Amino acid sequence: MSESTLQRGAELQGLSTAILLPGAGLFGDRPGRGLTDVGPLTSIGGLSLFQRTVLTLQRGGMRQLIVLAGSDEELLKHALARGARVTIPVRWMPVREFPLDDPRTWESLATEVRGFCLIAGVQAVFSKGLIEHLRQSVRDGEALVVTREAGPVEPALGRRNPAVALQEGRLISFHNHPGQEGHQVAADLVVLPASILTPPNGAAASPSGAAEPAGMIPVRRWLERAAVEGRVRVVAAAAHAGLWYRDVWDHTSAGLAERTLFRSLKGEAEGFVDRYFNRTFSRLLTRLFLRMKCSPNAITMVATAVGILSAVGFGIGTYSAGIVAALLFQLAAVIDCCDGEVARLTFTESPFGAWLDIAMDNVVHIA
């Protein structure tokens, strides 16, 4: 057996499969009900929520995706075909044939999962680092549930994920009482070993014995049962560690998620002017370039053209021309930040784009 085959087999034993639920939340939303304010095709930072979720998972190291899609399957496929290239296999399973509340759906999925699977909704924006952290944190037979801090404004009760009670980093229970600001709330992002998807016959519906409402996804029941055995660890999302997570349930939360995305673009080696001046104005222009669907390379050429115009102004030699040239040179520096921001936001970075950016910077400096 070849070394590459052995390596791929080892990867599949860990966390390499993601199951996406575009039409439902893991805890609160019933399949098929839909979300009225925003949805999988809502644009955040130049990409739809569904596109961004898929590409973030790909960048985070996922090797295969399974999408349990509803009536919007064709729209989702069309959205995924646009923009950045998806290089991992994507399998589409219609929920009309594989109902999310049917145990047989999850038993069939368990046969395709070796080791662990990540189950995620798409009504959120999260970092590549969070996915990488989850992949590194899996332990045999244990589940992971990602949590976020409750904020001052939370979704309506029918769409709110449960708060969590934990002890020493392990889940004790869920509860539906509104959490106070700063309390931990379950996110639509969990990691489950394949064995949890196929519980033994006769397993209880839930530790409390309460009947599960029709149409509900059984994720909460699985986690509660595993928590009784001490097999659920909690991973708290943390912006300062690059493990950020933002729920999106309305247009206000969508704006907050987009601001979080832009803040994540800061480089560690940026100087004072870049961080507090150029980046402040570049974000405004980046939003404009995203709406205009400009490619990063096209933005690089715009910055180059503005830079060359500034050189012409300096060459004229008059006082007024020098003032205009200085302003144009600063504008070129601001636009020069935008190409990288658009590339990172839309997952369209490339070696050629990096070379072009450096080459055009040198052209402007020589001019």
mmCIF file of N, CA and C in Angstrom, residues 288-361:
data_model
loop_
_atom_site.group_PDB
_atom_site.id
_atom_site.type_symbol
_atom_site.label_atom_id
_atom_site.label_comp_id
_atom_site.label_asym_id
_atom_site.label_seq_id
_atom_site.Cartn_x
_atom_site.Cartn_y
_atom_site.Cartn_z
ATOM 1 N N LEU A 288 -16.735 48.654 -1.328
ATOM 2 C CA LEU A 288 -17.142 49.110 -2.653
ATOM 3 C C LEU A 288 -16.662 48.140 -3.730
ATOM 4 N N PHE A 289 -15.402 47.705 -3.640
ATOM 5 C CA PHE A 289 -14.861 46.766 -4.624
ATOM 6 C C PHE A 289 -15.607 45.432 -4.584
ATOM 7 N N LEU A 290 -16.008 44.999 -3.394
ATOM 8 C CA LEU A 290 -16.764 43.753 -3.282
ATOM 9 C C LEU A 290 -18.120 43.872 -3.962
ATOM 10 N N ARG A 291 -18.778 45.019 -3.760
ATOM 11 C CA ARG A 291 -20.078 45.221 -4.422
ATOM 12 C C ARG A 291 -19.920 45.278 -5.938
ATOM 13 N N MET A 292 -18.800 45.812 -6.388
ATOM 14 C CA MET A 292 -18.547 45.899 -7.835
ATOM 15 C C MET A 292 -17.991 44.588 -8.394
ATOM 16 N N LYS A 293 -17.733 43.606 -7.494
ATOM 17 C CA LYS A 293 -17.207 42.290 -7.885
ATOM 18 C C LYS A 293 -15.871 42.401 -8.613
ATOM 19 N N CYS A 294 -15.019 43.319 -8.137
ATOM 20 C CA CYS A 294 -13.684 43.476 -8.713
ATOM 21 C C CYS A 294 -12.766 42.366 -8.204
ATOM 22 N N SER A 295 -11.935 41.851 -9.080
ATOM 23 C CA SER A 295 -10.970 40.832 -8.670
ATOM 24 C C SER A 295 -9.787 41.510 -7.957
ATOM 25 N N PRO A 296 -9.060 40.765 -7.109
ATOM 26 C CA PRO A 296 -7.881 41.349 -6.448
ATOM 27 C C PRO A 296 -6.849 41.884 -7.432
ATOM 28 N N ASN A 297 -6.641 41.174 -8.544
ATOM 29 C CA ASN A 297 -5.646 41.622 -9.525
ATOM 30 C C ASN A 297 -6.077 42.925 -10.197
ATOM 31 N N ALA A 298 -7.388 43.084 -10.435
ATOM 32 C CA ALA A 298 -7.879 44.337 -11.010
ATOM 33 C C ALA A 298 -7.654 45.487 -10.038
ATOM 34 N N ILE A 299 -7.838 45.242 -8.746
ATOM 35 C CA ILE A 299 -7.614 46.285 -7.738
ATOM 36 C C ILE A 299 -6.134 46.649 -7.682
ATOM 37 N N THR A 300 -5.261 45.650 -7.819
ATOM 38 C CA THR A 300 -3.819 45.920 -7.860
ATOM 39 C C THR A 300 -3.479 46.879 -8.994
ATOM 40 N N MET A 301 -4.082 46.681 -10.151
ATOM 41 C CA MET A 301 -3.810 47.548 -11.296
ATOM 42 C C MET A 301 -4.386 48.948 -11.077
ATOM 43 N N VAL A 302 -5.516 49.058 -10.386
ATOM 44 C CA VAL A 302 -6.063 50.377 -10.058
ATOM 45 C C VAL A 302 -5.093 51.119 -9.152
ATOM 46 N N ALA A 303 -4.571 50.426 -8.120
ATOM 47 C CA ALA A 303 -3.598 51.052 -7.222
ATOM 48 C C ALA A 303 -2.353 51.487 -7.996
ATOM 49 N N THR A 304 -1.931 50.673 -8.950
ATOM 50 C CA THR A 304 -0.749 51.008 -9.758
ATOM 51 C C THR A 304 -1.002 52.256 -10.596
ATOM 52 N N ALA A 305 -2.187 52.316 -11.214
ATOM 53 C CA ALA A 305 -2.518 53.478 -12.050
ATOM 54 C C ALA A 305 -2.533 54.755 -11.226
ATOM 55 N N VAL A 306 -3.117 54.698 -10.016
ATOM 56 C CA VAL A 306 -3.155 55.884 -9.145
ATOM 57 C C VAL A 306 -1.744 56.264 -8.721
ATOM 58 N N GLY A 307 -0.912 55.255 -8.431
ATOM 59 C CA GLY A 307 0.473 55.527 -8.037
ATOM 60 C C GLY A 307 1.269 56.189 -9.149
ATOM 61 N N ILE A 308 1.066 55.748 -10.401
ATOM 62 C CA ILE A 308 1.775 56.352 -11.536
ATOM 63 C C ILE A 308 1.297 57.783 -11.767
ATOM 64 N N LEU A 309 0.004 58.037 -11.582
ATOM 65 C CA LEU A 309 -0.513 59.406 -11.693
ATOM 66 C C LEU A 309 0.145 60.316 -10.658
ATOM 67 N N SER A 310 0.359 59.781 -9.450
ATOM 68 C CA SER A 310 1.016 60.604 -8.424
ATOM 69 C C SER A 310 2.459 60.921 -8.835
ATOM 70 N N ALA A 311 3.122 59.962 -9.466
ATOM 71 C CA ALA A 311 4.496 60.203 -9.931
ATOM 72 C C ALA A 311 4.523 61.293 -10.999
ATOM 73 N N VAL A 312 3.514 61.283 -11.875
ATOM 74 C CA VAL A 312 3.426 62.346 -12.894
ATOM 75 C C VAL A 312 3.249 63.698 -12.220
ATOM 76 N N GLY A 313 2.410 63.745 -11.178
ATOM 77 C CA GLY A 313 2.196 65.002 -10.459
ATOM 78 C C GLY A 313 3.467 65.519 -9.820
ATOM 79 N N PHE A 314 4.230 64.599 -9.201
ATOM 80 C CA PHE A 314 5.506 65.028 -8.613
ATOM 81 C C PHE A 314 6.461 65.526 -9.695
ATOM 82 N N GLY A 315 6.376 64.912 -10.896
ATOM 83 C CA GLY A 315 7.281 65.312 -11.978
ATOM 84 C C GLY A 315 6.981 66.692 -12.515
ATOM 85 N N ILE A 316 5.746 67.148 -12.379
ATOM 86 C CA ILE A 316 5.401 68.500 -12.857
ATOM 87 C C ILE A 316 6.176 69.551 -12.089
ATOM 88 N N GLY A 317 6.311 69.332 -10.773
ATOM 89 C CA GLY A 317 7.196 70.188 -9.988
ATOM 90 C C GLY A 317 6.577 71.394 -9.343
ATOM 91 N N THR A 318 5.323 71.710 -9.614
ATOM 92 C CA THR A 318 4.710 72.880 -8.983
ATOM 93 C C THR A 318 4.177 72.506 -7.594
ATOM 94 N N TYR A 319 3.933 73.551 -6.794
ATOM 95 C CA TYR A 319 3.456 73.324 -5.428
ATOM 96 C C TYR A 319 2.096 72.628 -5.431
ATOM 97 N N SER A 320 1.152 73.124 -6.223
ATOM 98 C CA SER A 320 -0.193 72.552 -6.251
ATOM 99 C C SER A 320 -0.163 71.134 -6.806
ATOM 100 N N ALA A 321 0.654 70.893 -7.826
ATOM 101 C CA ALA A 321 0.765 69.545 -8.376
ATOM 102 C C ALA A 321 1.362 68.584 -7.357
ATOM 103 N N GLY A 322 2.298 69.114 -6.544
ATOM 104 C CA GLY A 322 2.908 68.276 -5.509
ATOM 105 C C GLY A 322 1.902 67.870 -4.437
ATOM 106 N N ILE A 323 1.003 68.798 -4.057
ATOM 107 C CA ILE A 323 -0.034 68.475 -3.070
ATOM 108 C C ILE A 323 -0.956 67.384 -3.604
ATOM 109 N N VAL A 324 -1.408 67.560 -4.857
ATOM 110 C CA VAL A 324 -2.291 66.555 -5.466
ATOM 111 C C VAL A 324 -1.570 65.212 -5.589
ATOM 112 N N ALA A 325 -0.295 65.266 -5.968
ATOM 113 C CA ALA A 325 0.477 64.029 -6.121
ATOM 114 C C ALA A 325 0.626 63.297 -4.788
ATOM 115 N N ALA A 326 0.848 64.058 -3.707
ATOM 116 C CA ALA A 326 0.987 63.433 -2.388
ATOM 117 C C ALA A 326 -0.314 62.748 -1.966
ATOM 118 N N LEU A 327 -1.453 63.403 -2.241
ATOM 119 C CA LEU A 327 -2.748 62.809 -1.910
ATOM 120 C C LEU A 327 -2.991 61.545 -2.744
ATOM 121 N N LEU A 328 -2.621 61.616 -4.036
ATOM 122 C CA LEU A 328 -2.789 60.434 -4.884
ATOM 123 C C LEU A 328 -1.892 59.286 -4.431
ATOM 124 N N PHE A 329 -0.693 59.595 -3.980
ATOM 125 C CA PHE A 329 0.221 58.553 -3.506
ATOM 126 C C PHE A 329 -0.345 57.871 -2.261
ATOM 127 N N GLN A 330 -0.941 58.680 -1.363
ATOM 128 C CA GLN A 330 -1.554 58.097 -0.172
ATOM 129 C C GLN A 330 -2.767 57.246 -0.544
ATOM 130 N N LEU A 331 -3.546 57.713 -1.531
ATOM 131 C CA LEU A 331 -4.695 56.938 -2.002
ATOM 132 C C LEU A 331 -4.232 55.609 -2.594
ATOM 133 N N ALA A 332 -3.144 55.635 -3.329
ATOM 134 C CA ALA A 332 -2.596 54.394 -3.898
ATOM 135 C C ALA A 332 -2.220 53.412 -2.789
ATOM 136 N N ALA A 333 -1.648 53.953 -1.696
ATOM 137 C CA ALA A 333 -1.281 53.088 -0.567
ATOM 138 C C ALA A 333 -2.519 52.461 0.071
ATOM 139 N N VAL A 334 -3.604 53.241 0.149
ATOM 140 C CA VAL A 334 -4.846 52.716 0.722
ATOM 141 C C VAL A 334 -5.427 51.629 -0.181
ATOM 142 N N ILE A 335 -5.485 51.905 -1.490
ATOM 143 C CA ILE A 335 -6.036 50.918 -2.432
ATOM 144 C C ILE A 335 -5.166 49.666 -2.455
ATOM 145 N N ASP A 336 -3.853 49.851 -2.232
ATOM 146 C CA ASP A 336 -2.940 48.708 -2.221
ATOM 147 C C ASP A 336 -3.280 47.732 -1.096
ATOM 148 N N CYS A 337 -3.951 48.204 -0.041
ATOM 149 C CA CYS A 337 -4.397 47.307 1.029
ATOM 150 C C CYS A 337 -5.636 46.512 0.606
ATOM 151 N N CYS A 338 -6.396 47.074 -0.329
ATOM 152 C CA CYS A 338 -7.694 46.479 -0.687
ATOM 153 C C CYS A 338 -7.561 45.172 -1.448
ATOM 154 N N ASP A 339 -6.523 45.056 -2.307
ATOM 155 C CA ASP A 339 -6.426 43.822 -3.097
ATOM 156 C C ASP A 339 -6.256 42.601 -2.197
ATOM 157 N N GLY A 340 -5.405 42.740 -1.168
ATOM 158 C CA GLY A 340 -5.219 41.629 -0.239
ATOM 159 C C GLY A 340 -6.456 41.353 0.593
ATOM 160 N N GLU A 341 -7.150 42.429 0.985
ATOM 161 C CA GLU A 341 -8.370 42.240 1.778
ATOM 162 C C GLU A 341 -9.431 41.510 0.970
ATOM 163 N N VAL A 342 -9.637 41.913 -0.276
ATOM 164 C CA VAL A 342 -10.627 41.244 -1.124
ATOM 165 C C VAL A 342 -10.225 39.784 -1.359
ATOM 166 N N ALA A 343 -8.935 39.541 -1.588
ATOM 167 C CA ALA A 343 -8.471 38.173 -1.833
ATOM 168 C C ALA A 343 -8.733 37.280 -0.623
ATOM 169 N N ARG A 344 -8.425 37.776 0.577
ATOM 170 C CA ARG A 344 -8.624 36.948 1.778
ATOM 171 C C ARG A 344 -10.102 36.771 2.091
ATOM 172 N N LEU A 345 -10.894 37.826 1.873
ATOM 173 C CA LEU A 345 -12.324 37.720 2.159
ATOM 174 C C LEU A 345 -13.029 36.758 1.209
ATOM 175 N N THR A 346 -12.564 36.665 -0.022
ATOM 176 C CA THR A 346 -13.235 35.832 -1.026
ATOM 177 C C THR A 346 -12.455 34.555 -1.343
ATOM 178 N N PHE A 347 -11.411 34.269 -0.570
ATOM 179 C CA PHE A 347 -10.627 33.038 -0.724
ATOM 180 C C PHE A 347 -10.031 32.926 -2.130
ATOM 181 N N THR A 348 -9.585 34.050 -2.677
ATOM 182 C CA THR A 348 -9.038 34.057 -4.034
ATOM 183 C C THR A 348 -7.557 34.440 -4.047
ATOM 184 N N GLU A 349 -6.839 34.190 -2.953
ATOM 185 C CA GLU A 349 -5.401 34.426 -2.961
ATOM 186 C C GLU A 349 -4.737 33.487 -3.975
ATOM 187 N N SER A 350 -3.644 33.953 -4.565
ATOM 188 C CA SER A 350 -2.909 33.119 -5.524
ATOM 189 C C SER A 350 -1.460 33.564 -5.565
ATOM 190 N N PRO A 351 -0.547 32.661 -5.922
ATOM 191 C CA PRO A 351 0.867 33.052 -6.058
ATOM 192 C C PRO A 351 1.056 34.157 -7.095
ATOM 193 N N PHE A 352 0.301 34.091 -8.192
ATOM 194 C CA PHE A 352 0.431 35.140 -9.213
ATOM 195 C C PHE A 352 -0.028 36.482 -8.653
ATOM 196 N N GLY A 353 -1.121 36.489 -7.891
ATOM 197 C CA GLY A 353 -1.597 37.733 -7.307
ATOM 198 C C GLY A 353 -0.588 38.340 -6.355
ATOM 199 N N ALA A 354 0.081 37.485 -5.554
ATOM 200 C CA ALA A 354 1.107 37.988 -4.641
ATOM 201 C C ALA A 354 2.281 38.572 -5.414
ATOM 202 N N TRP A 355 2.691 37.873 -6.503
ATOM 203 C CA TRP A 355 3.800 38.387 -7.323
ATOM 204 C C TRP A 355 3.410 39.705 -7.980
ATOM 205 N N LEU A 356 2.179 39.773 -8.530
ATOM 206 C CA LEU A 356 1.734 40.989 -9.205
ATOM 207 C C LEU A 356 1.709 42.175 -8.249
ATOM 208 N N ASP A 357 1.270 41.945 -7.035
ATOM 209 C CA ASP A 357 1.206 43.018 -6.037
ATOM 210 C C ASP A 357 2.599 43.588 -5.771
ATOM 211 N N ILE A 358 3.582 42.704 -5.566
ATOM 212 C CA ILE A 358 4.953 43.161 -5.300
ATOM 213 C C ILE A 358 5.539 43.854 -6.525
ATOM 214 N N ALA A 359 5.311 43.272 -7.706
ATOM 215 C CA ALA A 359 5.868 43.847 -8.940
ATOM 216 C C ALA A 359 5.306 45.246 -9.199
ATOM 217 N N MET A 360 4.007 45.424 -9.021
ATOM 218 C CA MET A 360 3.401 46.731 -9.268
ATOM 219 C C MET A 360 3.804 47.752 -8.206
ATOM 220 N N ASP A 361 4.019 47.294 -6.969
ATOM 221 C CA ASP A 361 4.543 48.198 -5.938
ATOM 222 C C ASP A 361 5.904 48.741 -6.370
#
